[in-house]
Structures are given as C-alpha cells and as structure tokens.
Amino acid sequence: MVWVLLLIVAAIVLGIVGAVADGLFYLLVIGVLVFVAALALGAVRFRRTGRRPVR
C-alpha cells in the first residue's frame, strides 16, 4: 500500500510541476499516466486481498 501512496504523491507533484512550468506539459501527461497506473495497481491489490478462499 505504501507503493501506491508513493506513486500517487509522485503523480501529483509531476502534475503540478507540469501545469505550472512553461514548456513542461509532458510532465503533466506523465503525472496523469502514473496516477492512473497507481489507481490500477491499488485496485488489483485491494481486490486480491479482499477475497476469502472458497472451501
């Protein structure tokens, strides 16, 4: 779970820098992609740990 939170924080920082700095729009795009990847990773990990074994 720590990795997911770290990826989300990194995505937010990249997005802010990409939106504020002139000519660094690609950082905003990378931040959005990292954010989507972090959400997907978090969903997969949450789904895997949320199941109970079938007997």
Short mmCIF file of N, CA, C and O in Angstrom, two decimals:
data_model
loop_
_atom_site.label_atom_id
_atom_site.label_comp_id
_atom_site.label_asym_id
_atom_site.label_seq_id
_atom_site.Cartn_x
_atom_site.Cartn_y
_atom_site.Cartn_z
N MET A 1 0.82 -1.19 0.00
CA MET A 1 0.00 0.00 0.00
C MET A 1 0.86 1.26 0.00
O MET A 1 0.46 2.28 -0.51
N VAL A 2 2.05 1.15 0.56
CA VAL A 2 2.95 2.30 0.60
C VAL A 2 3.37 2.69 -0.81
O VAL A 2 3.46 3.88 -1.13
N TRP A 3 3.59 1.70 -1.67
CA TRP A 3 3.98 1.99 -3.06
C TRP A 3 2.90 2.74 -3.80
O TRP A 3 3.18 3.64 -4.60
N VAL A 4 1.66 2.37 -3.55
CA VAL A 4 0.54 3.04 -4.22
C VAL A 4 0.48 4.50 -3.79
O VAL A 4 0.33 5.41 -4.62
N LEU A 5 0.60 4.75 -2.50
CA LEU A 5 0.58 6.12 -2.00
C LEU A 5 1.77 6.93 -2.51
O LEU A 5 1.63 8.11 -2.86
N LEU A 6 2.93 6.30 -2.58
CA LEU A 6 4.11 6.97 -3.11
C LEU A 6 3.93 7.34 -4.58
O LEU A 6 4.28 8.44 -5.01
N LEU A 7 3.34 6.43 -5.35
CA LEU A 7 3.07 6.72 -6.76
C LEU A 7 2.06 7.85 -6.92
O LEU A 7 2.19 8.69 -7.81
N ILE A 8 1.06 7.88 -6.06
CA ILE A 8 0.06 8.94 -6.14
C ILE A 8 0.67 10.29 -5.80
O ILE A 8 0.42 11.30 -6.48
N VAL A 9 1.52 10.34 -4.79
CA VAL A 9 2.20 11.60 -4.43
C VAL A 9 3.11 12.04 -5.56
O VAL A 9 3.15 13.24 -5.92
N ALA A 10 3.85 11.10 -6.16
CA ALA A 10 4.72 11.45 -7.28
C ALA A 10 3.92 11.97 -8.46
O ALA A 10 4.33 12.92 -9.14
N ALA A 11 2.77 11.37 -8.72
CA ALA A 11 1.92 11.82 -9.82
C ALA A 11 1.40 13.23 -9.58
O ALA A 11 1.34 14.05 -10.51
N ILE A 12 1.04 13.52 -8.35
CA ILE A 12 0.55 14.86 -8.03
C ILE A 12 1.65 15.89 -8.20
O ILE A 12 1.44 16.96 -8.78
N VAL A 13 2.85 15.58 -7.73
CA VAL A 13 3.98 16.50 -7.87
C VAL A 13 4.31 16.73 -9.34
O VAL A 13 4.49 17.87 -9.78
N LEU A 14 4.37 15.65 -10.12
CA LEU A 14 4.65 15.79 -11.55
C LEU A 14 3.56 16.60 -12.25
O LEU A 14 3.84 17.42 -13.12
N GLY A 15 2.32 16.38 -11.87
CA GLY A 15 1.22 17.12 -12.47
C GLY A 15 1.27 18.59 -12.16
O GLY A 15 1.05 19.43 -13.03
N ILE A 16 1.60 18.93 -10.92
CA ILE A 16 1.68 20.35 -10.55
C ILE A 16 2.84 21.03 -11.26
O ILE A 16 2.68 22.13 -11.81
N VAL A 17 4.00 20.37 -11.29
CA VAL A 17 5.15 20.96 -11.98
C VAL A 17 4.85 21.10 -13.47
O VAL A 17 5.18 22.11 -14.09
N GLY A 18 4.22 20.10 -14.06
CA GLY A 18 3.90 20.16 -15.48
C GLY A 18 2.87 21.22 -15.81
O GLY A 18 2.92 21.83 -16.89
N ALA A 19 1.96 21.49 -14.91
CA ALA A 19 0.94 22.50 -15.17
C ALA A 19 1.47 23.91 -14.94
O ALA A 19 1.07 24.84 -15.63
N VAL A 20 2.38 24.08 -14.00
CA VAL A 20 2.86 25.41 -13.64
C VAL A 20 4.03 25.85 -14.52
O VAL A 20 4.06 27.00 -14.99
N ALA A 21 4.97 24.96 -14.76
CA ALA A 21 6.18 25.33 -15.52
C ALA A 21 5.85 25.46 -17.00
O ALA A 21 5.13 24.64 -17.56
N ASP A 22 6.41 26.47 -17.61
CA ASP A 22 6.17 26.72 -19.03
C ASP A 22 6.99 25.76 -19.88
O ASP A 22 8.20 25.65 -19.71
N GLY A 23 6.34 25.04 -20.78
CA GLY A 23 7.02 24.13 -21.68
C GLY A 23 7.24 22.74 -21.13
O GLY A 23 7.93 21.94 -21.74
N LEU A 24 6.68 22.43 -19.97
CA LEU A 24 6.84 21.10 -19.39
C LEU A 24 5.50 20.37 -19.32
O LEU A 24 5.19 19.68 -18.35
N PHE A 25 4.73 20.51 -20.40
CA PHE A 25 3.42 19.85 -20.44
C PHE A 25 3.55 18.34 -20.39
O PHE A 25 2.67 17.65 -19.88
N TYR A 26 4.67 17.82 -20.89
CA TYR A 26 4.86 16.36 -20.88
C TYR A 26 4.90 15.81 -19.45
O TYR A 26 4.53 14.67 -19.21
N LEU A 27 5.35 16.62 -18.49
CA LEU A 27 5.34 16.17 -17.09
C LEU A 27 3.92 16.01 -16.58
O LEU A 27 3.64 15.10 -15.79
N LEU A 28 3.03 16.86 -17.03
CA LEU A 28 1.62 16.72 -16.66
C LEU A 28 1.06 15.43 -17.21
O LEU A 28 0.36 14.70 -16.51
N VAL A 29 1.40 15.11 -18.45
CA VAL A 29 0.92 13.87 -19.06
C VAL A 29 1.50 12.66 -18.34
O VAL A 29 0.77 11.69 -18.05
N ILE A 30 2.78 12.70 -18.02
CA ILE A 30 3.40 11.60 -17.27
C ILE A 30 2.77 11.47 -15.89
O ILE A 30 2.52 10.35 -15.41
N GLY A 31 2.48 12.59 -15.24
CA GLY A 31 1.82 12.55 -13.93
C GLY A 31 0.46 11.90 -14.00
O GLY A 31 0.09 11.10 -13.13
N VAL A 32 -0.30 12.20 -15.04
CA VAL A 32 -1.62 11.59 -15.19
C VAL A 32 -1.49 10.09 -15.43
O VAL A 32 -2.23 9.28 -14.86
N LEU A 33 -0.52 9.69 -16.26
CA LEU A 33 -0.31 8.26 -16.52
C LEU A 33 0.12 7.51 -15.26
O LEU A 33 -0.34 6.40 -14.99
N VAL A 34 0.99 8.12 -14.47
CA VAL A 34 1.43 7.49 -13.22
C VAL A 34 0.26 7.39 -12.25
O VAL A 34 0.09 6.38 -11.55
N PHE A 35 -0.60 8.41 -12.22
CA PHE A 35 -1.77 8.38 -11.34
C PHE A 35 -2.72 7.26 -11.73
O PHE A 35 -3.21 6.51 -10.87
N VAL A 36 -2.97 7.09 -13.01
CA VAL A 36 -3.84 6.01 -13.48
C VAL A 36 -3.23 4.65 -13.17
O VAL A 36 -3.93 3.73 -12.75
N ALA A 37 -1.92 4.52 -13.35
CA ALA A 37 -1.24 3.27 -13.03
C ALA A 37 -1.32 2.96 -11.53
O ALA A 37 -1.52 1.81 -11.14
N ALA A 38 -1.19 3.98 -10.71
CA ALA A 38 -1.28 3.78 -9.25
C ALA A 38 -2.68 3.36 -8.86
O ALA A 38 -2.85 2.48 -7.99
N LEU A 39 -3.70 3.95 -9.47
CA LEU A 39 -5.07 3.54 -9.17
C LEU A 39 -5.32 2.10 -9.61
O LEU A 39 -5.98 1.33 -8.90
N ALA A 40 -4.80 1.72 -10.77
CA ALA A 40 -4.97 0.34 -11.24
C ALA A 40 -4.25 -0.64 -10.33
O ALA A 40 -4.80 -1.70 -9.99
N LEU A 41 -3.03 -0.29 -9.92
CA LEU A 41 -2.28 -1.15 -9.02
C LEU A 41 -2.99 -1.28 -7.67
O LEU A 41 -3.08 -2.37 -7.11
N GLY A 42 -3.50 -0.18 -7.17
CA GLY A 42 -4.24 -0.23 -5.90
C GLY A 42 -5.51 -1.06 -6.01
O GLY A 42 -5.86 -1.80 -5.09
N ALA A 43 -6.20 -0.97 -7.13
CA ALA A 43 -7.42 -1.76 -7.32
C ALA A 43 -7.11 -3.24 -7.38
O ALA A 43 -7.83 -4.07 -6.80
N VAL A 44 -6.04 -3.60 -8.08
CA VAL A 44 -5.65 -5.01 -8.18
C VAL A 44 -5.25 -5.56 -6.82
O VAL A 44 -5.66 -6.65 -6.43
N ARG A 45 -4.47 -4.79 -6.09
CA ARG A 45 -4.03 -5.26 -4.76
C ARG A 45 -5.21 -5.33 -3.78
O ARG A 45 -5.28 -6.25 -2.97
N PHE A 46 -6.13 -4.37 -3.86
CA PHE A 46 -7.29 -4.38 -2.97
C PHE A 46 -8.19 -5.56 -3.30
O PHE A 46 -8.71 -6.21 -2.40
N ARG A 47 -8.38 -5.83 -4.57
CA ARG A 47 -9.23 -6.94 -4.98
C ARG A 47 -8.63 -8.27 -4.55
O ARG A 47 -9.34 -9.17 -4.11
N ARG A 48 -7.32 -8.40 -4.66
CA ARG A 48 -6.66 -9.66 -4.31
C ARG A 48 -6.74 -9.94 -2.81
O ARG A 48 -6.97 -11.05 -2.39
N THR A 49 -6.57 -8.91 -1.97
CA THR A 49 -6.59 -9.12 -0.54
C THR A 49 -8.01 -9.15 0.02
O THR A 49 -8.21 -9.59 1.14
N GLY A 50 -8.98 -8.69 -0.75
CA GLY A 50 -10.35 -8.64 -0.26
C GLY A 50 -11.10 -9.95 -0.38
O GLY A 50 -12.13 -10.14 0.25
N ARG A 51 -10.58 -10.89 -1.15
CA ARG A 51 -11.27 -12.16 -1.34
C ARG A 51 -10.98 -13.12 -0.21
O ARG A 51 -9.90 -13.16 0.35
N ARG A 52 -11.97 -13.93 0.04
CA ARG A 52 -11.78 -15.02 1.01
C ARG A 52 -11.69 -16.33 0.23
O ARG A 52 -12.38 -16.50 -0.77
N PRO A 53 -10.86 -17.24 0.69
CA PRO A 53 -10.73 -18.51 -0.04
C PRO A 53 -12.02 -19.33 0.00
O PRO A 53 -12.72 -19.35 1.02
N VAL A 54 -12.32 -19.96 -1.10
CA VAL A 54 -13.52 -20.79 -1.19
C VAL A 54 -13.19 -22.17 -0.67
O VAL A 54 -12.17 -22.76 -1.00
N ARG A 55 -14.07 -22.71 0.17
CA ARG A 55 -13.82 -24.04 0.74
C ARG A 55 -14.66 -25.08 0.08
O ARG A 55 -15.71 -24.94 -0.35
#
